[in-house]
Amino acid sequence: MINDTIRDVSITFLTEDTGIIVACDSNAAIGLKEADSVLVAPEITSAFCLRVVLMEILTIGGIPKIVVDTIGGEMEPTGKRMITGIQNELIKAGLTDVMINGSTEENMETKMTLIGVTVVGTVQKNQLRYGTTLTESTLYQVGKPLLGADVLEHRDAIFTYQDLAEI
């Protein structure tokens, strides 16, 4: 039975065949608040944070079931805008039946945009694409690794859900 953590992805099996997969990511200083380093709409910040987590779950063979957003800011307006970004990204990924839950910070004023996203999903042992690489396999990089403002400037080079499905 596989129970393992690979950086920010954890897998544990509840039965011989069915497991739970959990992945997480966070973003800070990317938004429209006073202390942000990259100025961009909160919808984009949350969408790209979720995209990282979804890609991790999907590439391993998991099926996302729940998205948990931890927004380090107020619900109005930042939180609602980030939730909209999450909803739109789920639609883009073809995942319209995934539950969304989360929290915002209503007790303190925040000057920087912050979000953490955790996705919980299921994985079937026979669908798991982890720990099965053969020694004669070849590794390819698809898309271009981008950080911060480069993501906005080179959207055409970003790996998509369609790319993943084709692979």
PDB file of C-alpha atoms in Angstrom:
ATOM      1  CA  MET A   1       0.000   0.000   0.000  1.00  0.00           C
ATOM      2  CA  ILE A   2       1.355   3.446  -0.969  1.00  0.00           C
ATOM      3  CA  ASN A   3       1.351   6.219   1.610  1.00  0.00           C
ATOM      4  CA  ASP A   4       3.738   8.923   0.503  1.00  0.00           C
ATOM      5  CA  THR A   5       4.385  12.645   0.314  1.00  0.00           C
ATOM      6  CA  ILE A   6       6.168  14.122  -2.684  1.00  0.00           C
ATOM      7  CA  ARG A   7       6.897  17.779  -1.854  1.00  0.00           C
ATOM      8  CA  ASP A   8       3.367  19.261  -1.728  1.00  0.00           C
ATOM      9  CA  VAL A   9       1.384  16.171  -2.825  1.00  0.00           C
ATOM     10  CA  SER A  10       0.341  13.403  -0.423  1.00  0.00           C
ATOM     11  CA  ILE A  11      -1.263  10.074  -1.236  1.00  0.00           C
ATOM     12  CA  THR A  12      -2.780   7.640   1.219  1.00  0.00           C
ATOM     13  CA  PHE A  13      -4.834   4.557   0.458  1.00  0.00           C
ATOM     14  CA  LEU A  14      -7.970   3.828   2.458  1.00  0.00           C
ATOM     15  CA  THR A  15      -8.514   0.478   0.808  1.00  0.00           C
ATOM     16  CA  GLU A  16      -6.318  -1.708  -1.349  1.00  0.00           C
ATOM     17  CA  ASP A  17      -7.633   0.086  -4.471  1.00  0.00           C
ATOM     18  CA  THR A  18      -8.894   3.558  -3.479  1.00  0.00           C
ATOM     19  CA  GLY A  19      -6.833   6.382  -2.095  1.00  0.00           C
ATOM     20  CA  ILE A  20      -6.995  10.052  -1.211  1.00  0.00           C
ATOM     21  CA  ILE A  21      -4.646  12.511  -2.874  1.00  0.00           C
ATOM     22  CA  VAL A  22      -4.007  15.988  -1.460  1.00  0.00           C
ATOM     23  CA  ALA A  23      -2.009  18.802  -3.076  1.00  0.00           C
ATOM     24  CA  CYS A  24      -1.433  22.413  -2.092  1.00  0.00           C
ATOM     25  CA  ASP A  25       0.140  25.651  -3.270  1.00  0.00           C
ATOM     26  CA  SER A  26       0.284  29.255  -2.133  1.00  0.00           C
ATOM     27  CA  ASN A  27       0.768  32.706  -3.638  1.00  0.00           C
ATOM     28  CA  ALA A  28       1.738  35.958  -1.976  1.00  0.00           C
ATOM     29  CA  ALA A  29       2.309  39.500  -3.181  1.00  0.00           C
ATOM     30  CA  ILE A  30       0.517  38.904  -6.493  1.00  0.00           C
ATOM     31  CA  GLY A  31      -2.672  40.963  -6.736  1.00  0.00           C
ATOM     32  CA  LEU A  32      -3.901  44.524  -6.402  1.00  0.00           C
ATOM     33  CA  LYS A  33      -3.092  45.362  -2.782  1.00  0.00           C
ATOM     34  CA  GLU A  34      -0.673  48.070  -1.679  1.00  0.00           C
ATOM     35  CA  ALA A  35       2.247  45.739  -0.792  1.00  0.00           C
ATOM     36  CA  ASP A  36       1.943  43.413  -3.817  1.00  0.00           C
ATOM     37  CA  SER A  37       5.015  42.962  -6.032  1.00  0.00           C
ATOM     38  CA  VAL A  38       3.144  41.857  -9.169  1.00  0.00           C
ATOM     39  CA  LEU A  39      -0.028  43.793  -9.960  1.00  0.00           C
ATOM     40  CA  VAL A  40      -2.730  41.589 -11.426  1.00  0.00           C
ATOM     41  CA  ALA A  41      -6.434  40.924 -10.872  1.00  0.00           C
ATOM     42  CA  PRO A  42      -7.162  38.633  -7.889  1.00  0.00           C
ATOM     43  CA  GLU A  43      -9.078  36.293 -10.225  1.00  0.00           C
ATOM     44  CA  ILE A  44      -5.842  35.595 -12.091  1.00  0.00           C
ATOM     45  CA  THR A  45      -3.867  35.080  -8.873  1.00  0.00           C
ATOM     46  CA  SER A  46      -6.282  32.454  -7.565  1.00  0.00           C
ATOM     47  CA  ALA A  47      -6.709  30.761 -10.951  1.00  0.00           C
ATOM     48  CA  PHE A  48      -2.985  30.227 -11.403  1.00  0.00           C
ATOM     49  CA  CYS A  49      -2.557  29.046  -7.819  1.00  0.00           C
ATOM     50  CA  LEU A  50      -5.319  26.484  -8.379  1.00  0.00           C
ATOM     51  CA  ARG A  51      -3.874  25.501 -11.773  1.00  0.00           C
ATOM     52  CA  VAL A  52      -0.612  24.369 -10.140  1.00  0.00           C
ATOM     53  CA  VAL A  53      -2.485  22.126  -7.712  1.00  0.00           C
ATOM     54  CA  LEU A  54      -4.880  20.708 -10.315  1.00  0.00           C
ATOM     55  CA  MET A  55      -1.997  19.850 -12.641  1.00  0.00           C
ATOM     56  CA  GLU A  56      -0.239  17.996  -9.816  1.00  0.00           C
ATOM     57  CA  ILE A  57      -3.349  15.968  -8.973  1.00  0.00           C
ATOM     58  CA  LEU A  58      -4.271  15.260 -12.606  1.00  0.00           C
ATOM     59  CA  THR A  59      -0.770  14.260 -13.727  1.00  0.00           C
ATOM     60  CA  ILE A  60      -0.544  11.670 -10.949  1.00  0.00           C
ATOM     61  CA  GLY A  61      -3.912  10.207 -11.979  1.00  0.00           C
ATOM     62  CA  GLY A  62      -6.130  11.705  -9.286  1.00  0.00           C
ATOM     63  CA  ILE A  63      -9.648  13.062  -9.610  1.00  0.00           C
ATOM     64  CA  PRO A  64     -10.164  16.397  -7.812  1.00  0.00           C
ATOM     65  CA  LYS A  65     -13.185  16.447  -5.497  1.00  0.00           C
ATOM     66  CA  ILE A  66     -12.780  19.450  -3.148  1.00  0.00           C
ATOM     67  CA  VAL A  67     -10.955  22.779  -3.459  1.00  0.00           C
ATOM     68  CA  VAL A  68     -10.151  24.623  -0.245  1.00  0.00           C
ATOM     69  CA  ASP A  69      -9.115  28.260  -0.608  1.00  0.00           C
ATOM     70  CA  THR A  70      -7.408  30.033   2.273  1.00  0.00           C
ATOM     71  CA  ILE A  71      -7.559  33.702   1.399  1.00  0.00           C
ATOM     72  CA  GLY A  72      -5.422  36.025   3.504  1.00  0.00           C
ATOM     73  CA  GLY A  73      -7.715  38.988   2.903  1.00  0.00           C
ATOM     74  CA  GLU A  74     -11.243  40.260   3.204  1.00  0.00           C
ATOM     75  CA  MET A  75     -14.236  38.659   1.455  1.00  0.00           C
ATOM     76  CA  GLU A  76     -15.275  41.965  -0.140  1.00  0.00           C
ATOM     77  CA  PRO A  77     -13.891  42.570  -2.680  1.00  0.00           C
ATOM     78  CA  THR A  78     -10.736  40.424  -2.857  1.00  0.00           C
ATOM     79  CA  GLY A  79     -12.134  37.109  -1.587  1.00  0.00           C
ATOM     80  CA  LYS A  80     -15.122  37.107  -3.916  1.00  0.00           C
ATOM     81  CA  ARG A  81     -12.898  37.921  -6.862  1.00  0.00           C
ATOM     82  CA  MET A  82     -10.500  35.100  -5.951  1.00  0.00           C
ATOM     83  CA  ILE A  83     -13.377  32.634  -5.607  1.00  0.00           C
ATOM     84  CA  THR A  84     -14.589  33.699  -9.069  1.00  0.00           C
ATOM     85  CA  GLY A  85     -11.089  32.950 -10.407  1.00  0.00           C
ATOM     86  CA  ILE A  86     -11.208  29.500  -8.812  1.00  0.00           C
ATOM     87  CA  GLN A  87     -14.653  28.783 -10.272  1.00  0.00           C
ATOM     88  CA  ASN A  88     -13.528  29.886 -13.740  1.00  0.00           C
ATOM     89  CA  GLU A  89     -10.369  27.769 -13.569  1.00  0.00           C
ATOM     90  CA  LEU A  90     -12.393  24.684 -12.602  1.00  0.00           C
ATOM     91  CA  ILE A  91     -14.625  25.271 -15.627  1.00  0.00           C
ATOM     92  CA  LYS A  92     -11.548  25.667 -17.853  1.00  0.00           C
ATOM     93  CA  ALA A  93     -10.263  22.328 -16.520  1.00  0.00           C
ATOM     94  CA  GLY A  94     -13.627  20.652 -17.187  1.00  0.00           C
ATOM     95  CA  LEU A  95     -14.183  20.068 -13.458  1.00  0.00           C
ATOM     96  CA  THR A  96     -17.664  21.444 -12.830  1.00  0.00           C
ATOM     97  CA  ASP A  97     -18.613  19.018 -10.041  1.00  0.00           C
ATOM     98  CA  VAL A  98     -15.801  19.933  -7.608  1.00  0.00           C
ATOM     99  CA  MET A  99     -16.846  21.394  -4.235  1.00  0.00           C
ATOM    100  CA  ILE A 100     -15.326  24.696  -3.089  1.00  0.00           C
ATOM    101  CA  ASN A 101     -14.783  25.602   0.568  1.00  0.00           C
ATOM    102  CA  GLY A 102     -12.557  28.146   2.223  1.00  0.00           C
ATOM    103  CA  SER A 103     -11.878  31.001   4.550  1.00  0.00           C
ATOM    104  CA  THR A 104     -11.074  34.713   4.438  1.00  0.00           C
ATOM    105  CA  GLU A 105      -9.469  37.089   6.917  1.00  0.00           C
ATOM    106  CA  GLU A 106     -12.082  39.402   8.396  1.00  0.00           C
ATOM    107  CA  ASN A 107     -10.333  40.273  11.666  1.00  0.00           C
ATOM    108  CA  MET A 108      -7.279  42.122  10.357  1.00  0.00           C
ATOM    109  CA  GLU A 109      -6.643  44.568   7.528  1.00  0.00           C
ATOM    110  CA  THR A 110      -4.255  43.094   4.966  1.00  0.00           C
ATOM    111  CA  LYS A 111      -1.941  45.025   2.674  1.00  0.00           C
ATOM    112  CA  MET A 112      -0.758  42.092   0.554  1.00  0.00           C
ATOM    113  CA  THR A 113      -2.709  39.560  -1.496  1.00  0.00           C
ATOM    114  CA  LEU A 114      -2.328  36.026  -0.111  1.00  0.00           C
ATOM    115  CA  ILE A 115      -3.942  32.743  -1.043  1.00  0.00           C
ATOM    116  CA  GLY A 116      -3.366  29.097  -0.265  1.00  0.00           C
ATOM    117  CA  VAL A 117      -5.172  26.425  -2.268  1.00  0.00           C
ATOM    118  CA  THR A 118      -5.551  22.789  -1.255  1.00  0.00           C
ATOM    119  CA  VAL A 119      -7.229  20.200  -3.469  1.00  0.00           C
ATOM    120  CA  VAL A 120      -8.425  16.864  -2.123  1.00  0.00           C
ATOM    121  CA  GLY A 121      -9.189  14.113  -4.575  1.00  0.00           C
ATOM    122  CA  THR A 122      -9.454  10.407  -5.050  1.00  0.00           C
ATOM    123  CA  VAL A 123      -7.114   8.087  -6.886  1.00  0.00           C
ATOM    124  CA  GLN A 124      -7.523   4.477  -7.965  1.00  0.00           C
ATOM    125  CA  LYS A 125      -4.428   2.342  -7.576  1.00  0.00           C
ATOM    126  CA  ASN A 126      -4.647   1.141 -11.181  1.00  0.00           C
ATOM    127  CA  GLN A 127      -4.806   4.780 -12.408  1.00  0.00           C
ATOM    128  CA  LEU A 128      -1.900   6.031 -10.270  1.00  0.00           C
ATOM    129  CA  ARG A 129       0.911   7.498 -12.365  1.00  0.00           C
ATOM    130  CA  TYR A 130       3.526   7.784  -9.651  1.00  0.00           C
ATOM    131  CA  GLY A 131       6.541   5.640  -8.995  1.00  0.00           C
ATOM    132  CA  THR A 132       6.076   3.786 -12.282  1.00  0.00           C
ATOM    133  CA  THR A 133       8.751   5.431 -14.471  1.00  0.00           C
ATOM    134  CA  LEU A 134      10.856   2.876 -16.302  1.00  0.00           C
ATOM    135  CA  THR A 135      14.637   3.282 -16.483  1.00  0.00           C
ATOM    136  CA  GLU A 136      14.549   3.568 -20.282  1.00  0.00           C
ATOM    137  CA  SER A 137      11.965   6.385 -20.189  1.00  0.00           C
ATOM    138  CA  THR A 138      12.663   9.836 -21.608  1.00  0.00           C
ATOM    139  CA  LEU A 139      11.828  13.040 -19.763  1.00  0.00           C
ATOM    140  CA  TYR A 140      10.374  15.991 -21.682  1.00  0.00           C
ATOM    141  CA  GLN A 141       9.569  19.525 -20.602  1.00  0.00           C
ATOM    142  CA  VAL A 142       6.308  20.799 -22.044  1.00  0.00           C
ATOM    143  CA  GLY A 143       5.637  24.518 -21.840  1.00  0.00           C
ATOM    144  CA  LYS A 144       7.993  27.073 -20.383  1.00  0.00           C
ATOM    145  CA  PRO A 145       8.654  27.502 -16.647  1.00  0.00           C
ATOM    146  CA  LEU A 146       7.543  31.027 -15.736  1.00  0.00           C
ATOM    147  CA  LEU A 147       7.477  33.073 -12.560  1.00  0.00           C
ATOM    148  CA  GLY A 148       5.703  36.265 -11.489  1.00  0.00           C
ATOM    149  CA  ALA A 149       5.039  38.830 -14.215  1.00  0.00           C
ATOM    150  CA  ASP A 150       6.507  36.469 -16.862  1.00  0.00           C
ATOM    151  CA  VAL A 151       3.347  34.368 -16.541  1.00  0.00           C
ATOM    152  CA  LEU A 152       1.254  37.300 -17.743  1.00  0.00           C
ATOM    153  CA  GLU A 153       3.614  38.168 -20.581  1.00  0.00           C
ATOM    154  CA  HIS A 154       3.941  34.619 -21.966  1.00  0.00           C
ATOM    155  CA  ARG A 155       0.529  33.000 -21.524  1.00  0.00           C
ATOM    156  CA  ASP A 156       0.892  31.233 -24.882  1.00  0.00           C
ATOM    157  CA  ALA A 157       3.828  29.209 -23.451  1.00  0.00           C
ATOM    158  CA  ILE A 158       1.909  27.908 -20.444  1.00  0.00           C
ATOM    159  CA  PHE A 159       1.099  24.209 -20.275  1.00  0.00           C
ATOM    160  CA  THR A 160      -2.689  23.709 -20.577  1.00  0.00           C
ATOM    161  CA  TYR A 161      -5.227  21.118 -19.472  1.00  0.00           C
ATOM    162  CA  GLN A 162      -5.622  20.218 -23.141  1.00  0.00           C
ATOM    163  CA  ASP A 163      -1.861  19.585 -23.372  1.00  0.00           C
ATOM    164  CA  LEU A 164      -2.115  17.278 -20.361  1.00  0.00           C
ATOM    165  CA  ALA A 165      -5.062  15.377 -21.851  1.00  0.00           C
ATOM    166  CA  GLU A 166      -3.175  14.862 -25.122  1.00  0.00           C
ATOM    167  CA  ILE A 167      -0.128  13.492 -23.326  1.00  0.00           C
TER     168      ILE A 167
END
